[in-house]
Amino acid sequence: MSQPLSDDANSSTPRDPAPSSTSTLKAIIHHSRLNNTNLNFSTSVEGPISITQLFIRRSRLSTTIEALPPSPPLLSQHGTGYDLTNSVFSPDGRNFQVEYAVKAVENGGTAIGIRCKDGVVLALEKLVTSKLLKPNANKRISTIDRNMGVVSSGLLPDARHFVSRSREEAASWRQMYKAPIPVSALADRMGQYTQAYTLFSSVRPFGVTSIIAGWDSEAEVGVDGQVGSGPSIGAGGKQDIKKKGGPYLYMIEPSGMYWAYYGAATGKGRQSAKSELEKLDLAAGELSLEQGIKEAARIIYVAHEDSKDKEFELEMCWVSSLAGPTKGRFEEVPKDLREEAEKLAKKAIEGDDDEDEEKMET
Amino acid sequence: MASVFHPGPPSGTPKYSFAQQPNTASEGARQHSFYPYTDNGGSTLGIAGADFTIIAGDTRSTSGYSINTRYCPKVFRIGGPESRIALSVVGFAADGDALKERLDTILKMYKYQHGKTMSVAACAQRLSHILYGKRFFPYYVHAILGGLDEEGKGAVYSYDPVGSYEREQCRAGGAAASLIMPFLDNQVNYKNQCIPGRGTGHELRQRVQEPLPRKDVEQLVEDAFSSAVERHIEVGDGLQMIIITSKGIEEIYKPLKKD
Amino acid sequence: MDCHPEVWGRPRYEIYGDYDHSHLHTSGPMQHTQQPIVTGTSVIAVKFKDGVVIAADNLASYGSLARFTDVKRLRKFNSQSVIGFGGDVSDMQYLDRTLGSLDTNENYSNSDQPLHARNLHTYLSKVMYARRSKFDPLWNAILVAGLDGEDMPFLASVDLLGTKFSSPTLATGFGAHLAVPILRRTVPDEEAVQQTTKDQAVELVKESMKVLFYRDARSLDNYSIAVITKESGVELKENEKLENQSWAFADQIRGYGTQVN
C-alpha cells in the first residue's frame, strides 16, 4: 500500500477552522474601511460562519456594538469576500468554498467503513426524512465495479454524480486494461476529479465525503474475455509471481484529499464513530468480517445516539475475498446477518444506558 | 512496384499449400462475402370469415436440410391483451421477429397515447409503412395480418417484403404458398367451381361465393397444412392457429407429421 | 540479383504475381468481418428434467490448423446460466466482455432478480441481430443454457444473423448434423425432457461429443461440460477427456483414405 494509513480522517483538513487569526481580522478591517457599512464582529472571529449563525451573533452583539464608537465599514458579513467564489484563497491560505462543502457533509447521516482482515464493510445511518418513504428502498450504498462500492454522506445529488463518475472510471479502466480497476486507482482518479471541482469559478466543490471499499482479487484472474491459460512451461510459460490484492478502504473529502484507512467515518456522528473505531485496534488486522459487521452496526447505533429523536435505517454492504462469503463481489449484507447485527447493536446500546442509569441511581 | 507483399486475408475456399495458386490482383475493392439473410422455411395462411379471422402457420424452423426446432411459432398476437390483431411472418425468422416486435410496440404505444386499440385497417397501413421504410434493406418476410374490421367482419391483409399490401379473403405465404394457395382459391373463393346442371360453355355459371362457417374454415386450414406437409420438406411438426372473433382470441395447436 | 533492398527476401513477382492492393483502398466501401478467422466448432446441449447439460471442446482452429488447444468456449454468466460459443473466438471474447459489463451494470442496483438465461438469450439475440443489420456480424453460433424466470430448464440458440430458436436438444455447427439426431433419439420433445435424469443427459452429451470427435476433423478430445440445475447452480468442468473411445468402426470405412475398395 502506497498511502500511509491514518486513523484520523481529518488530520490535515480545514474541518475545524482555527479560531481568531490576526491576518483575517486585518483583512476584515481593511475591507470594512473601504465600504462604509457597519462592522459586526466579535474580537474572536471564528473562521467562516453560516448565515444563520451570523444572524444569531449579530443580535447577540447588537447591544454591545451600539455602545461602541462608529465601526469601520465591511465588504461582506464574513469570509470577507474570499468565500464568494470557488478556487480563491483567503490571505491566510484557506479555501472557504471547500470548508462550506465540509459543513454540508457534517450534516449528513453517519457513514462508516471498516477494513477487516478478510474483507471490508460499509455501513450507513440513513435518516428517514419522511414517513411516506418506503422502508428498505432508496439504497444509498452503491456498487461501482463488481468488487467495489461507495457510501457517502452529504448532499445526495452530489453523491449520485460521484457514483456515476466512479462507474464511468471503472468501466473505462476495464475498456483499456480488460481487468477490474484496483481500489487504489479508483480512489486516485476520483480524488483528482473531486479536487478539480475546487479549481474553477464555474463549479462548486462536492458536498460529499465518500468512503470507497473494495477487494482487489488475491488470486490470479485472467483478463476479461480470456479463453485459455497459455503455455504452462517453457517460452511464454508462467512464473509464480506473488500477487497483491486484499481489502482496501479509502475516504475522499470535498477538497479532493484522500487517504487509505483501517476505519473511516464521516457525517454527523463521525466523532463518536471515530472514537469507537479507534477502540477496535484495526491496525492489528485481527478483526474478522463477521465481527466487522456487528461492530459496524453497533457503531452506527452509537453514532445515532446524539440525534436519537430521528428515525433511521441501517444500510450495510460488504466485500470479501473470493473464498469468503461474497466471493469477491461487493454486495448488500444478507438480511438475516444484518438483522442479527442490529439486534446485538441495540442490546449493546441499551446495556450502556442501563449502566448509566445505575450509576445515576447510586 | 511489387515492393511489399501482402498475402491478403484467407479466402472462403480451402487452400492447400501444395497447390497454391499465384495470387492475382483483384479488380477494385473486394466484395462482402457476408449475406445477411437466410430462409427458415415454414408456411403461413390467413382466411377471413364473416365474423372471424384465422391466421395459421406451421411451427417448424429449418436451415437447409436441418430442422432447427420443431416448435418455433410464426403467428403472433400483437398489441397487448386487449388488441384483436394477429400477425404471421414467414421467410427470414430474425427479420420476422424484429418486425413483429416493432409492430407490437407501435400498437402498444398507440394504446397508451390514444386510449383505444388500433383498428386493423390502420395497423395494416402502418405495417406497410414499416416494410416500405426498409425498402433498401428489406425485412425478408411474407407478412399476413389478421383481425376484425370496423364492421366486425374478418379482415386479412397480405404483404410483400417491401410493403405492397392488399386486403384479401384468404392468402397463403411461405415455402408451401404455391401448394396451398390454389387449394384456397378453389375452396374459399370457389374458383373453377361451377353450379352443376347449368350446361356447358357460355352456359357455365360460377358458383357464388359465400362466407364459410368457422368449423369449415378450421378444417380447411388443417387439410391445407397436412397436405403441404406431405409435399414440402420445410413444412411440418406442428400447426398453430390463432382465431380472432368478437369474443376474443383463441389459440389452437395441433401436431403435424414430423418427418 | 535485385538491386532494391526492400524486395530482398520478399515473394517474387514471377511466382506470386502482382501485389494485391485492394486492402489499401481507402475510398472503397467500409469493410467489416467477412469470415471468421480463429474458430471453435460445435456446441451441444440437452435439457433434462431438472436442468440443462451443455458441452463444447477446447479447440480453436485457424483454418485447418488446430491452433489453440485450451480454449474455454463455455462461459459461466452467473449461477443459473452458461453460454456456449461456436465460431469466431475474438467475437466470442468481445461478447464475453460485453456480458461482463452487462453483469456489472445489473449489479448497480442490488436486484433480487438477477438476469436469468431467458433474459440473457433475448439480450444476445438483439446484439447479434443489430450487428448483422449493420453488415458487421459477430461470427458466432451461440447456445444459452440455464434456468428461466420460473427456474425451469431453458435452452436456446442464436446465430450471426440473429436467428433464434429453442428446443429440448440443440447443437451448433457440425453438431447440428451429427449430434442432434443422436440427442433427439433420447430426447425428442418436452415430454421426454421430463423423463430424462441428469446422469442420462450427461451420458448422452458425452456420447455425442465422442461421435463429434470421431467425425469432425476440427474437433478435440479435450472438452468442457457444464450442468446447470436449481439445486447446485452451475457445475462447470473445463478440462475433461473423452473416455472409452473405440476406433473399431474405422476398419469398416471404405472408399477413401488408404483403403480404396
Short mmCIF file of N, CA and C in Angstrom, two decimals, chain C residues 115-240:
data_model
loop_
_atom_site.label_atom_id
_atom_site.label_comp_id
_atom_site.label_asym_id
_atom_site.label_seq_id
_atom_site.Cartn_x
_atom_site.Cartn_y
_atom_site.Cartn_z
N LEU C 115 -30.39 -11.50 -13.73
CA LEU C 115 -30.73 -11.90 -15.10
C LEU C 115 -30.71 -13.42 -15.20
N HIS C 116 -31.74 -13.99 -15.77
CA HIS C 116 -31.75 -15.44 -15.97
C HIS C 116 -31.48 -15.74 -17.44
N ALA C 117 -31.42 -17.04 -17.73
CA ALA C 117 -30.97 -17.46 -19.06
C ALA C 117 -31.83 -16.90 -20.18
N ARG C 118 -33.15 -16.79 -19.93
CA ARG C 118 -34.03 -16.29 -20.99
C ARG C 118 -33.72 -14.83 -21.30
N ASN C 119 -33.52 -14.03 -20.24
CA ASN C 119 -33.14 -12.62 -20.43
C ASN C 119 -31.87 -12.53 -21.26
N LEU C 120 -30.91 -13.37 -20.87
CA LEU C 120 -29.60 -13.35 -21.50
C LEU C 120 -29.71 -13.68 -22.98
N HIS C 121 -30.55 -14.65 -23.29
CA HIS C 121 -30.74 -15.06 -24.68
C HIS C 121 -31.38 -13.94 -25.49
N THR C 122 -32.36 -13.29 -24.91
CA THR C 122 -33.01 -12.16 -25.60
C THR C 122 -31.98 -11.06 -25.87
N TYR C 123 -31.20 -10.75 -24.85
CA TYR C 123 -30.17 -9.71 -24.99
C TYR C 123 -29.19 -10.05 -26.12
N LEU C 124 -28.69 -11.30 -26.06
CA LEU C 124 -27.71 -11.71 -27.08
C LEU C 124 -28.31 -11.68 -28.48
N SER C 125 -29.58 -12.11 -28.60
CA SER C 125 -30.19 -12.15 -29.92
C SER C 125 -30.33 -10.74 -30.49
N LYS C 126 -30.59 -9.77 -29.60
CA LYS C 126 -30.70 -8.38 -30.09
C LYS C 126 -29.34 -7.84 -30.50
N VAL C 127 -28.31 -8.19 -29.74
CA VAL C 127 -26.95 -7.77 -30.11
C VAL C 127 -26.58 -8.35 -31.47
N MET C 128 -26.83 -9.65 -31.63
CA MET C 128 -26.45 -10.33 -32.87
C MET C 128 -27.23 -9.78 -34.06
N TYR C 129 -28.52 -9.55 -33.88
CA TYR C 129 -29.34 -9.04 -34.98
C TYR C 129 -28.94 -7.61 -35.35
N ALA C 130 -28.64 -6.81 -34.33
CA ALA C 130 -28.22 -5.43 -34.60
C ALA C 130 -26.92 -5.42 -35.39
N ARG C 131 -26.01 -6.30 -35.06
CA ARG C 131 -24.72 -6.33 -35.76
C ARG C 131 -24.87 -6.86 -37.19
N ARG C 132 -25.73 -7.85 -37.39
CA ARG C 132 -25.91 -8.33 -38.77
C ARG C 132 -26.58 -7.23 -39.59
N SER C 133 -27.47 -6.46 -38.96
CA SER C 133 -28.14 -5.38 -39.69
C SER C 133 -27.18 -4.26 -40.06
N LYS C 134 -26.05 -4.18 -39.37
CA LYS C 134 -25.01 -3.21 -39.73
C LYS C 134 -24.02 -3.81 -40.72
N PHE C 135 -24.31 -4.99 -41.20
CA PHE C 135 -23.39 -5.72 -42.08
C PHE C 135 -22.05 -5.97 -41.41
N ASP C 136 -22.05 -6.03 -40.12
CA ASP C 136 -20.82 -6.22 -39.35
C ASP C 136 -21.07 -7.30 -38.31
N PRO C 137 -21.32 -8.53 -38.78
CA PRO C 137 -21.81 -9.54 -37.84
C PRO C 137 -20.76 -10.01 -36.84
N LEU C 138 -21.25 -10.48 -35.72
CA LEU C 138 -20.39 -11.22 -34.78
C LEU C 138 -20.51 -12.68 -35.22
N TRP C 139 -19.38 -13.24 -35.69
CA TRP C 139 -19.44 -14.52 -36.39
C TRP C 139 -19.51 -15.70 -35.43
N ASN C 140 -20.63 -15.81 -34.76
CA ASN C 140 -20.77 -16.88 -33.78
C ASN C 140 -22.10 -17.62 -33.94
N ALA C 141 -22.09 -18.85 -33.47
CA ALA C 141 -23.34 -19.57 -33.22
C ALA C 141 -23.32 -19.84 -31.71
N ILE C 142 -24.37 -19.42 -31.05
CA ILE C 142 -24.36 -19.41 -29.58
C ILE C 142 -25.50 -20.24 -29.01
N LEU C 143 -25.18 -21.00 -27.97
CA LEU C 143 -26.24 -21.66 -27.20
C LEU C 143 -26.28 -21.04 -25.81
N VAL C 144 -27.47 -20.73 -25.35
CA VAL C 144 -27.64 -20.24 -23.99
C VAL C 144 -28.35 -21.34 -23.20
N ALA C 145 -27.71 -21.82 -22.14
CA ALA C 145 -28.29 -22.89 -21.33
C ALA C 145 -28.42 -22.42 -19.90
N GLY C 146 -29.50 -22.80 -19.26
CA GLY C 146 -29.67 -22.40 -17.86
C GLY C 146 -31.10 -22.55 -17.40
N LEU C 147 -31.48 -21.65 -16.50
CA LEU C 147 -32.83 -21.69 -15.95
C LEU C 147 -33.53 -20.39 -16.29
N ASP C 148 -34.85 -20.47 -16.55
CA ASP C 148 -35.58 -19.25 -16.86
C ASP C 148 -36.14 -18.63 -15.58
N GLY C 149 -37.00 -17.64 -15.73
CA GLY C 149 -37.53 -16.92 -14.57
C GLY C 149 -38.28 -17.79 -13.59
N GLU C 150 -38.83 -18.92 -14.08
CA GLU C 150 -39.57 -19.83 -13.19
C GLU C 150 -38.69 -20.99 -12.74
N ASP C 151 -37.39 -20.86 -12.89
CA ASP C 151 -36.44 -21.91 -12.54
C ASP C 151 -36.65 -23.19 -13.34
N MET C 152 -37.25 -23.07 -14.51
CA MET C 152 -37.41 -24.22 -15.39
C MET C 152 -36.20 -24.27 -16.33
N PRO C 153 -35.84 -25.49 -16.80
CA PRO C 153 -34.71 -25.60 -17.74
C PRO C 153 -34.95 -24.74 -18.98
N PHE C 154 -33.91 -24.07 -19.42
CA PHE C 154 -34.02 -23.22 -20.60
C PHE C 154 -32.84 -23.47 -21.52
N LEU C 155 -33.13 -23.63 -22.79
CA LEU C 155 -32.07 -23.84 -23.77
C LEU C 155 -32.49 -23.17 -25.07
N ALA C 156 -31.65 -22.30 -25.59
CA ALA C 156 -31.99 -21.62 -26.84
C ALA C 156 -30.72 -21.25 -27.58
N SER C 157 -30.90 -20.95 -28.86
CA SER C 157 -29.74 -20.66 -29.69
C SER C 157 -29.91 -19.34 -30.43
N VAL C 158 -28.80 -18.73 -30.77
CA VAL C 158 -28.84 -17.54 -31.63
C VAL C 158 -27.58 -17.57 -32.49
N ASP C 159 -27.68 -17.12 -33.74
CA ASP C 159 -26.50 -17.17 -34.61
C ASP C 159 -26.15 -15.78 -35.15
N LEU C 160 -25.20 -15.75 -36.06
CA LEU C 160 -24.68 -14.47 -36.55
C LEU C 160 -25.72 -13.63 -37.29
N LEU C 161 -26.81 -14.25 -37.72
CA LEU C 161 -27.86 -13.49 -38.41
C LEU C 161 -28.92 -12.98 -37.43
N GLY C 162 -28.81 -13.42 -36.19
CA GLY C 162 -29.83 -13.03 -35.21
C GLY C 162 -30.98 -14.00 -35.17
N THR C 163 -30.87 -15.10 -35.90
CA THR C 163 -31.92 -16.12 -35.87
C THR C 163 -31.91 -16.80 -34.50
N LYS C 164 -33.08 -16.87 -33.88
CA LYS C 164 -33.11 -17.51 -32.56
C LYS C 164 -34.20 -18.56 -32.53
N PHE C 165 -33.91 -19.63 -31.81
CA PHE C 165 -34.91 -20.67 -31.59
C PHE C 165 -34.53 -21.48 -30.38
N SER C 166 -35.52 -22.21 -29.89
CA SER C 166 -35.34 -23.00 -28.68
C SER C 166 -35.81 -24.42 -28.95
N SER C 167 -35.20 -25.38 -28.27
CA SER C 167 -35.54 -26.78 -28.49
C SER C 167 -35.01 -27.61 -27.32
N PRO C 168 -35.61 -28.79 -27.09
CA PRO C 168 -35.08 -29.63 -25.99
C PRO C 168 -33.64 -30.05 -26.22
N THR C 169 -33.25 -30.20 -27.48
CA THR C 169 -31.85 -30.51 -27.79
C THR C 169 -31.38 -29.53 -28.85
N LEU C 170 -30.16 -29.06 -28.70
CA LEU C 170 -29.63 -28.11 -29.68
C LEU C 170 -28.16 -28.37 -29.91
N ALA C 171 -27.68 -28.04 -31.10
CA ALA C 171 -26.26 -28.11 -31.38
C ALA C 171 -25.93 -27.13 -32.48
N THR C 172 -24.72 -26.57 -32.43
CA THR C 172 -24.31 -25.63 -33.47
C THR C 172 -23.30 -26.31 -34.38
N GLY C 173 -23.11 -25.74 -35.55
CA GLY C 173 -22.08 -26.19 -36.48
C GLY C 173 -22.25 -27.64 -36.89
N PHE C 174 -21.14 -28.37 -36.87
CA PHE C 174 -21.15 -29.78 -37.25
C PHE C 174 -22.13 -30.57 -36.40
N GLY C 175 -22.22 -30.18 -35.15
CA GLY C 175 -23.11 -30.87 -34.22
C GLY C 175 -24.56 -30.86 -34.66
N ALA C 176 -24.97 -29.83 -35.38
CA ALA C 176 -26.35 -29.76 -35.86
C ALA C 176 -26.66 -30.94 -36.78
N HIS C 177 -25.62 -31.41 -37.48
CA HIS C 177 -25.82 -32.55 -38.37
C HIS C 177 -25.57 -33.88 -37.68
N LEU C 178 -24.51 -33.93 -36.85
CA LEU C 178 -24.11 -35.21 -36.27
C LEU C 178 -24.70 -35.48 -34.90
N ALA C 179 -24.74 -34.47 -34.04
CA ALA C 179 -25.15 -34.71 -32.66
C ALA C 179 -26.65 -34.65 -32.47
N VAL C 180 -27.32 -33.73 -33.17
CA VAL C 180 -28.76 -33.55 -32.95
C VAL C 180 -29.56 -34.85 -33.16
N PRO C 181 -29.29 -35.61 -34.23
CA PRO C 181 -30.05 -36.86 -34.38
C PRO C 181 -29.85 -37.81 -33.20
N ILE C 182 -28.62 -37.87 -32.68
CA ILE C 182 -28.35 -38.74 -31.53
C ILE C 182 -29.10 -38.24 -30.30
N LEU C 183 -29.03 -36.94 -30.09
CA LEU C 183 -29.69 -36.35 -28.92
C LEU C 183 -31.21 -36.50 -29.02
N ARG C 184 -31.74 -36.30 -30.23
CA ARG C 184 -33.19 -36.37 -30.41
C ARG C 184 -33.73 -37.79 -30.24
N ARG C 185 -32.85 -38.78 -30.46
CA ARG C 185 -33.28 -40.16 -30.29
C ARG C 185 -33.74 -40.39 -28.85
N THR C 186 -33.03 -39.77 -27.90
CA THR C 186 -33.39 -39.93 -26.49
C THR C 186 -34.36 -38.84 -26.01
N VAL C 187 -34.14 -37.62 -26.48
CA VAL C 187 -34.96 -36.51 -26.01
C VAL C 187 -35.64 -35.84 -27.21
N PRO C 188 -36.71 -36.47 -27.73
CA PRO C 188 -37.34 -35.89 -28.91
C PRO C 188 -38.19 -34.67 -28.61
N ASP C 189 -38.77 -34.59 -27.41
CA ASP C 189 -39.69 -33.49 -27.13
C ASP C 189 -39.68 -33.13 -25.64
N GLU C 190 -40.51 -32.17 -25.27
CA GLU C 190 -40.57 -31.70 -23.89
C GLU C 190 -41.00 -32.81 -22.93
N GLU C 191 -41.84 -33.70 -23.45
CA GLU C 191 -42.30 -34.82 -22.61
C GLU C 191 -41.12 -35.69 -22.20
N ALA C 192 -40.25 -35.95 -23.18
CA ALA C 192 -39.08 -36.78 -22.92
C ALA C 192 -38.12 -36.08 -21.96
N VAL C 193 -38.10 -34.75 -22.01
CA VAL C 193 -37.24 -34.00 -21.09
C VAL C 193 -37.58 -34.38 -19.65
N GLN C 194 -38.89 -34.49 -19.38
CA GLN C 194 -39.33 -34.80 -18.01
C GLN C 194 -38.93 -36.21 -17.58
N GLN C 195 -38.67 -37.09 -18.58
CA GLN C 195 -38.31 -38.47 -18.25
C GLN C 195 -36.79 -38.63 -18.12
N THR C 196 -36.04 -37.60 -18.47
CA THR C 196 -34.59 -37.74 -18.51
C THR C 196 -33.95 -37.24 -17.22
N THR C 197 -33.04 -38.06 -16.67
CA THR C 197 -32.34 -37.64 -15.45
C THR C 197 -31.03 -36.96 -15.83
N LYS C 198 -30.42 -36.35 -14.82
CA LYS C 198 -29.16 -35.65 -15.04
C LYS C 198 -28.09 -36.61 -15.57
N ASP C 199 -27.97 -37.78 -14.93
CA ASP C 199 -26.94 -38.73 -15.34
C ASP C 199 -27.14 -39.18 -16.79
N GLN C 200 -28.40 -39.42 -17.14
CA GLN C 200 -28.70 -39.83 -18.52
C GLN C 200 -28.29 -38.73 -19.49
N ALA C 201 -28.63 -37.51 -19.13
CA ALA C 201 -28.33 -36.38 -20.02
C ALA C 201 -26.83 -36.20 -20.19
N VAL C 202 -26.10 -36.30 -19.08
CA VAL C 202 -24.64 -36.15 -19.14
C VAL C 202 -24.04 -37.25 -20.01
N GLU C 203 -24.52 -38.47 -19.80
CA GLU C 203 -24.03 -39.61 -20.57
C GLU C 203 -24.28 -39.41 -22.07
N LEU C 204 -25.49 -38.91 -22.36
CA LEU C 204 -25.89 -38.66 -23.75
C LEU C 204 -24.99 -37.62 -24.40
N VAL C 205 -24.71 -36.56 -23.67
CA VAL C 205 -23.87 -35.49 -24.21
C VAL C 205 -22.44 -35.99 -24.43
N LYS C 206 -21.95 -36.77 -23.48
CA LYS C 206 -20.58 -37.29 -23.62
C LYS C 206 -20.47 -38.20 -24.83
N GLU C 207 -21.50 -39.03 -25.02
CA GLU C 207 -21.53 -39.94 -26.17
C GLU C 207 -21.52 -39.12 -27.48
N SER C 208 -22.30 -38.05 -27.49
CA SER C 208 -22.36 -37.20 -28.69
C SER C 208 -21.03 -36.51 -28.95
N MET C 209 -20.35 -36.09 -27.87
CA MET C 209 -19.04 -35.46 -28.02
C MET C 209 -18.06 -36.43 -28.65
N LYS C 210 -18.21 -37.70 -28.29
CA LYS C 210 -17.33 -38.73 -28.82
C LYS C 210 -17.55 -38.88 -30.33
N VAL C 211 -18.81 -38.96 -30.71
CA VAL C 211 -19.13 -39.08 -32.14
C VAL C 211 -18.58 -37.87 -32.91
N LEU C 212 -18.73 -36.70 -32.30
CA LEU C 212 -18.22 -35.49 -32.96
C LEU C 212 -16.71 -35.57 -33.13
N PHE C 213 -16.02 -36.12 -32.12
CA PHE C 213 -14.57 -36.23 -32.22
C PHE C 213 -14.18 -37.24 -33.29
N TYR C 214 -14.96 -38.32 -33.39
CA TYR C 214 -14.68 -39.31 -34.43
C TYR C 214 -14.76 -38.70 -35.83
N ARG C 215 -15.77 -37.86 -36.05
CA ARG C 215 -16.08 -37.49 -37.43
C ARG C 215 -15.83 -36.03 -37.80
N ASP C 216 -15.65 -35.16 -36.81
CA ASP C 216 -15.40 -33.75 -37.11
C ASP C 216 -13.89 -33.52 -37.07
N ALA C 217 -13.32 -33.19 -38.22
CA ALA C 217 -11.86 -33.03 -38.29
C ALA C 217 -11.38 -31.82 -37.50
N ARG C 218 -12.27 -30.88 -37.20
CA ARG C 218 -11.87 -29.68 -36.44
C ARG C 218 -12.27 -29.81 -34.97
N SER C 219 -12.16 -31.02 -34.45
CA SER C 219 -12.57 -31.18 -33.04
C SER C 219 -11.43 -31.75 -32.21
N LEU C 220 -11.66 -31.82 -30.93
CA LEU C 220 -10.61 -32.23 -30.00
C LEU C 220 -11.22 -33.18 -28.96
N ASP C 221 -10.35 -34.05 -28.38
CA ASP C 221 -10.87 -34.97 -27.36
C ASP C 221 -10.82 -34.37 -25.96
N ASN C 222 -10.51 -33.09 -25.91
CA ASN C 222 -10.46 -32.36 -24.65
C ASN C 222 -11.65 -31.40 -24.66
N TYR C 223 -12.50 -31.48 -23.68
CA TYR C 223 -13.70 -30.65 -23.77
C TYR C 223 -14.15 -30.09 -22.42
N SER C 224 -15.07 -29.15 -22.50
CA SER C 224 -15.68 -28.57 -21.30
C SER C 224 -17.13 -29.01 -21.24
N ILE C 225 -17.60 -29.24 -20.05
CA ILE C 225 -19.01 -29.63 -19.90
C ILE C 225 -19.58 -28.93 -18.67
N ALA C 226 -20.81 -28.46 -18.80
CA ALA C 226 -21.44 -27.78 -17.67
C ALA C 226 -22.84 -28.33 -17.47
N VAL C 227 -23.20 -28.49 -16.20
CA VAL C 227 -24.56 -28.89 -15.85
C VAL C 227 -25.16 -27.76 -15.02
N ILE C 228 -26.34 -27.31 -15.43
CA ILE C 228 -26.98 -26.23 -14.69
C ILE C 228 -28.27 -26.77 -14.09
N THR C 229 -28.35 -26.73 -12.77
CA THR C 229 -29.58 -27.13 -12.08
C THR C 229 -29.89 -26.09 -11.02
N LYS C 230 -31.12 -26.14 -10.53
CA LYS C 230 -31.50 -25.19 -9.49
C LYS C 230 -30.75 -25.51 -8.19
N GLU C 231 -30.62 -26.84 -7.93
CA GLU C 231 -30.04 -27.28 -6.66
C GLU C 231 -28.57 -26.87 -6.54
N SER C 232 -27.78 -27.20 -7.58
CA SER C 232 -26.34 -26.97 -7.42
C SER C 232 -25.79 -25.87 -8.31
N GLY C 233 -26.66 -25.07 -8.91
CA GLY C 233 -26.17 -23.97 -9.74
C GLY C 233 -25.43 -24.49 -10.96
N VAL C 234 -24.31 -23.85 -11.27
CA VAL C 234 -23.53 -24.25 -12.44
C VAL C 234 -22.37 -25.14 -12.00
N GLU C 235 -22.34 -26.37 -12.53
CA GLU C 235 -21.17 -27.23 -12.30
C GLU C 235 -20.40 -27.28 -13.61
N LEU C 236 -19.32 -26.51 -13.68
CA LEU C 236 -18.57 -26.39 -14.93
C LEU C 236 -17.24 -27.10 -14.79
N LYS C 237 -16.99 -28.05 -15.71
CA LYS C 237 -15.69 -28.72 -15.73
C LYS C 237 -15.05 -28.38 -17.07
N GLU C 238 -13.84 -27.82 -17.03
CA GLU C 238 -13.27 -27.26 -18.25
C GLU C 238 -12.15 -28.10 -18.85
N ASN C 239 -11.83 -29.19 -18.21
CA ASN C 239 -10.72 -29.97 -18.75
C ASN C 239 -11.03 -31.46 -18.73
N GLU C 240 -12.08 -31.85 -19.45
CA GLU C 240 -12.49 -33.25 -19.49
C GLU C 240 -11.84 -33.93 -20.69
#
